[in-house]
mmCIF file of C-alpha atoms in Angstrom:
data_model
loop_
_atom_site.group_PDB
_atom_site.id
_atom_site.type_symbol
_atom_site.label_atom_id
_atom_site.label_comp_id
_atom_site.label_asym_id
_atom_site.label_seq_id
_atom_site.Cartn_x
_atom_site.Cartn_y
_atom_site.Cartn_z
ATOM 1 C CA MET A 1 7.187 -49.530 -17.675
ATOM 2 C CA LYS A 2 4.438 -47.451 -16.137
ATOM 3 C CA TYR A 3 5.627 -44.423 -18.100
ATOM 4 C CA LEU A 4 5.789 -46.437 -21.331
ATOM 5 C CA VAL A 5 2.161 -47.531 -20.970
ATOM 6 C CA LEU A 6 1.052 -43.991 -20.111
ATOM 7 C CA THR A 7 2.979 -42.524 -23.039
ATOM 8 C CA SER A 8 1.500 -45.127 -25.409
ATOM 9 C CA ILE A 9 -2.027 -44.312 -24.248
ATOM 10 C CA MET A 10 -1.387 -40.576 -24.724
ATOM 11 C CA LEU A 11 -0.007 -41.144 -28.230
ATOM 12 C CA LEU A 12 -3.023 -43.246 -29.201
ATOM 13 C CA CYS A 13 -5.421 -40.586 -27.936
ATOM 14 C CA SER A 14 -3.481 -37.876 -29.715
ATOM 15 C CA CYS A 15 -3.465 -39.809 -32.996
ATOM 16 C CA SER A 16 -7.160 -40.497 -32.708
ATOM 17 C CA LYS A 17 -7.860 -36.802 -32.092
ATOM 18 C CA GLN A 18 -5.678 -35.801 -35.097
ATOM 19 C CA ASN A 19 -7.444 -38.310 -37.335
ATOM 20 C CA SER A 20 -10.807 -36.945 -36.230
ATOM 21 C CA GLU A 21 -9.716 -33.338 -36.884
ATOM 22 C CA THR A 22 -8.206 -34.276 -40.239
ATOM 23 C CA GLU A 23 -11.385 -36.076 -41.232
ATOM 24 C CA HIS A 24 -13.483 -33.071 -40.187
ATOM 25 C CA LEU A 25 -11.285 -30.693 -42.211
ATOM 26 C CA GLN A 26 -11.412 -32.990 -45.238
ATOM 27 C CA ASN A 27 -15.209 -33.084 -45.015
ATOM 28 C CA GLN A 28 -15.276 -29.279 -44.979
ATOM 29 C CA ILE A 29 -12.992 -29.120 -48.036
ATOM 30 C CA ASP A 30 -15.127 -31.657 -49.880
ATOM 31 C CA SER A 31 -18.266 -29.673 -49.057
ATOM 32 C CA LEU A 32 -16.732 -26.412 -50.294
ATOM 33 C CA GLN A 33 -15.587 -28.043 -53.539
ATOM 34 C CA ALA A 34 -18.978 -29.618 -54.137
ATOM 35 C CA ASN A 35 -20.805 -26.340 -53.554
ATOM 36 C CA ALA A 36 -18.324 -23.955 -55.202
ATOM 37 C CA TYR A 37 -19.494 -21.911 -58.176
ATOM 38 C CA LYS A 38 -18.359 -23.418 -61.440
ATOM 39 C CA PRO A 39 -18.906 -21.300 -64.552
ATOM 40 C CA GLY A 40 -20.822 -23.013 -67.312
ATOM 41 C CA PHE A 41 -20.029 -23.271 -71.003
ATOM 42 C CA GLY A 42 -22.505 -20.502 -71.831
ATOM 43 C CA ASP A 43 -20.880 -18.191 -69.289
ATOM 44 C CA PHE A 44 -17.565 -18.501 -71.106
ATOM 45 C CA MET A 45 -19.186 -18.126 -74.517
ATOM 46 C CA SER A 46 -20.895 -14.896 -73.445
ATOM 47 C CA ILE A 47 -17.625 -13.455 -72.185
ATOM 48 C CA ILE A 48 -15.837 -14.506 -75.370
ATOM 49 C CA GLN A 49 -18.582 -12.887 -77.445
ATOM 50 C CA VAL A 50 -18.087 -9.555 -75.632
ATOM 51 C CA HIS A 51 -14.327 -9.680 -76.267
ATOM 52 C CA HIS A 52 -14.953 -10.677 -79.891
ATOM 53 C CA ASN A 53 -17.090 -7.553 -80.268
ATOM 54 C CA LYS A 54 -14.575 -5.273 -78.557
ATOM 55 C CA LEU A 55 -11.769 -6.788 -80.632
ATOM 56 C CA TRP A 56 -13.561 -5.700 -83.815
ATOM 57 C CA PHE A 57 -13.841 -2.074 -82.744
ATOM 58 C CA ALA A 58 -10.272 -1.999 -81.463
ATOM 59 C CA GLY A 59 -8.954 -3.272 -84.802
ATOM 60 C CA LYS A 60 -11.170 -1.046 -86.957
ATOM 61 C CA ASN A 61 -9.943 1.967 -84.959
ATOM 62 C CA GLU A 62 -6.338 0.754 -85.289
ATOM 63 C CA ASN A 63 -6.012 0.573 -81.524
ATOM 64 C CA TRP A 64 -3.537 -2.306 -81.764
ATOM 65 C CA LYS A 65 -2.747 -2.381 -78.035
ATOM 66 C CA LEU A 66 -6.421 -2.833 -77.213
ATOM 67 C CA ALA A 67 -6.833 -5.381 -80.029
ATOM 68 C CA ASP A 68 -3.923 -7.381 -78.620
ATOM 69 C CA PHE A 69 -5.471 -7.181 -75.146
ATOM 70 C CA GLU A 70 -8.885 -8.364 -76.387
ATOM 71 C CA ILE A 71 -7.518 -11.329 -78.333
ATOM 72 C CA THR A 72 -5.523 -12.340 -75.251
ATOM 73 C CA GLU A 73 -8.742 -12.176 -73.199
ATOM 74 C CA ILE A 74 -10.411 -14.511 -75.711
ATOM 75 C CA GLU A 75 -7.518 -16.963 -75.440
ATOM 76 C CA GLU A 76 -7.573 -16.860 -71.633
ATOM 77 C CA ASN A 77 -11.302 -17.565 -71.571
ATOM 78 C CA ILE A 78 -10.872 -20.485 -73.962
ATOM 79 C CA THR A 79 -8.172 -21.891 -71.667
ATOM 80 C CA ASP A 80 -10.508 -21.535 -68.679
ATOM 81 C CA LEU A 81 -13.389 -23.058 -70.641
ATOM 82 C CA LYS A 82 -11.239 -26.100 -71.391
ATOM 83 C CA LYS A 83 -10.380 -26.369 -67.688
ATOM 84 C CA PHE A 84 -13.870 -25.951 -66.231
ATOM 85 C CA CYS A 85 -15.955 -27.556 -68.995
ATOM 86 C CA LYS A 86 -13.719 -30.432 -70.072
ATOM 87 C CA ASP A 87 -16.597 -32.913 -69.906
ATOM 88 C CA ARG A 88 -18.780 -30.978 -72.361
ATOM 89 C CA PRO A 89 -18.721 -32.414 -75.906
ATOM 90 C CA GLU A 90 -18.509 -28.876 -77.322
ATOM 91 C CA THR A 91 -15.147 -28.403 -75.640
ATOM 92 C CA LYS A 92 -13.631 -30.985 -77.956
ATOM 93 C CA SER A 93 -14.425 -28.760 -80.969
ATOM 94 C CA ILE A 94 -13.214 -25.422 -79.582
ATOM 95 C CA GLY A 95 -9.669 -26.025 -80.820
ATOM 96 C CA MET A 96 -10.784 -25.274 -84.376
ATOM 97 C CA ILE A 97 -10.400 -21.560 -83.631
ATOM 98 C CA ASP A 98 -6.721 -21.823 -82.617
ATOM 99 C CA VAL A 99 -5.337 -21.189 -86.122
ATOM 100 C CA PRO A 100 -7.722 -18.299 -86.906
ATOM 101 C CA LEU A 101 -6.788 -16.707 -83.561
ATOM 102 C CA GLU A 102 -3.075 -17.037 -84.332
ATOM 103 C CA ASN A 103 -3.573 -15.553 -87.804
ATOM 104 C CA LEU A 104 -5.514 -12.654 -86.329
ATOM 105 C CA LYS A 105 -2.756 -12.085 -83.754
ATOM 106 C CA THR A 106 -0.277 -11.865 -86.631
ATOM 107 C CA ALA A 107 -2.439 -9.231 -88.359
ATOM 108 C CA ILE A 108 -2.557 -7.257 -85.109
ATOM 109 C CA LYS A 109 1.239 -7.449 -84.719
ATOM 110 C CA LYS A 110 1.641 -6.251 -88.314
ATOM 111 C CA GLN A 111 -0.875 -3.474 -87.577
ATOM 112 C CA SER A 112 -2.561 -4.229 -90.891
ATOM 113 C CA THR A 113 -6.165 -3.054 -91.037
ATOM 114 C CA LYS A 114 -6.830 -5.093 -94.188
ATOM 115 C CA ASP A 115 -5.344 -8.305 -92.749
ATOM 116 C CA PHE A 116 -7.167 -7.665 -89.506
ATOM 117 C CA GLY A 117 -10.525 -7.424 -91.307
ATOM 118 C CA ASP A 118 -9.842 -10.542 -93.372
ATOM 119 C CA GLN A 119 -8.678 -12.605 -90.395
ATOM 120 C CA TYR A 120 -11.482 -11.355 -88.166
ATOM 121 C CA LEU A 121 -14.003 -12.561 -90.745
ATOM 122 C CA ILE A 122 -12.289 -15.972 -90.834
ATOM 123 C CA LEU A 123 -12.397 -16.139 -87.027
ATOM 124 C CA THR A 124 -16.090 -15.231 -87.028
ATOM 125 C CA ASN A 125 -16.874 -17.837 -89.695
ATOM 126 C CA THR A 126 -14.934 -20.430 -87.704
ATOM 127 C CA CYS A 127 -17.040 -19.643 -84.630
ATOM 128 C CA ASN A 128 -20.140 -20.311 -86.724
ATOM 129 C CA SER A 129 -18.643 -23.530 -88.117
ATOM 130 C CA CYS A 130 -18.064 -24.706 -84.555
ATOM 131 C CA HIS A 131 -21.635 -23.796 -83.630
ATOM 132 C CA GLN A 132 -22.904 -25.816 -86.581
ATOM 133 C CA LYS A 133 -20.692 -28.784 -85.747
ATOM 134 C CA THR A 134 -21.880 -28.799 -82.135
ATOM 135 C CA LYS A 135 -25.560 -28.418 -83.090
ATOM 136 C CA HIS A 136 -25.764 -24.778 -81.951
ATOM 137 C CA GLU A 137 -26.353 -23.489 -85.476
ATOM 138 C CA TYR A 138 -29.076 -21.190 -84.157
ATOM 139 C CA ASN A 139 -26.318 -19.124 -82.499
ATOM 140 C CA VAL A 140 -24.936 -17.104 -85.415
ATOM 141 C CA ILE A 141 -22.070 -14.721 -84.761
ATOM 142 C CA THR A 142 -21.650 -11.697 -87.018
ATOM 143 C CA ILE A 143 -19.284 -8.795 -87.434
ATOM 144 C CA PRO A 144 -20.560 -6.298 -84.869
ATOM 145 C CA THR A 145 -22.370 -3.133 -85.900
ATOM 146 C CA ALA A 146 -22.281 -1.502 -82.458
ATOM 147 C CA PRO A 147 -19.899 -1.779 -79.507
ATOM 148 C CA PRO A 148 -21.109 -3.826 -76.544
ATOM 149 C CA TYR A 149 -20.756 -0.824 -74.244
ATOM 150 C CA SER A 150 -21.459 2.832 -74.945
ATOM 151 C CA ASN A 151 -18.898 3.999 -72.386
ATOM 152 C CA GLN A 152 -15.708 2.845 -74.095
ATOM 153 C CA ASP A 153 -13.659 4.775 -76.630
ATOM 154 C CA PHE A 154 -11.943 2.433 -79.063
ATOM 155 C CA LYS A 155 -9.625 5.022 -80.612
ATOM 156 C CA PRO A 156 -5.972 4.831 -79.568
ATOM 157 C CA GLN A 157 -5.124 7.387 -76.916
ATOM 158 C CA ASN A 158 -1.327 7.384 -76.920
ATOM 159 C CA GLY A 159 -0.248 6.310 -80.352
ATOM 160 C CA LYS A 160 -0.699 2.886 -81.855
#
């Protein structure tokens, strides 16, 4: 009986200590989550704009591997935007570019410079339609006239 009482007391102390440690760890996790960096909508839009620009120069130079890479980067950033900015009203409208992106991917797969140019223009116009719909009409996207970086060659290096 004496051992049963002693064992019970030890178990209670152990459980209490575990609960305290668990609570402390949970508080640390909560603090890290609350203070973790969370990219904003504009962060994603800026990244997408850079890839949109690079996509243009890849396609115009018939660097289809790079064009495919850049359009995939745009899609990945849109997926992340939807994940991190789901509460923003603008996120509800971003899906309007899904079809233009798919059509542009088809042009890239076909390696058609003409289709690429046509579909890129449609994508760009869709971006502007979204900006208008979400009251960001002051942010007008155009077909780029210069690459975003001067240290990248957009010509294919090892074939198309």
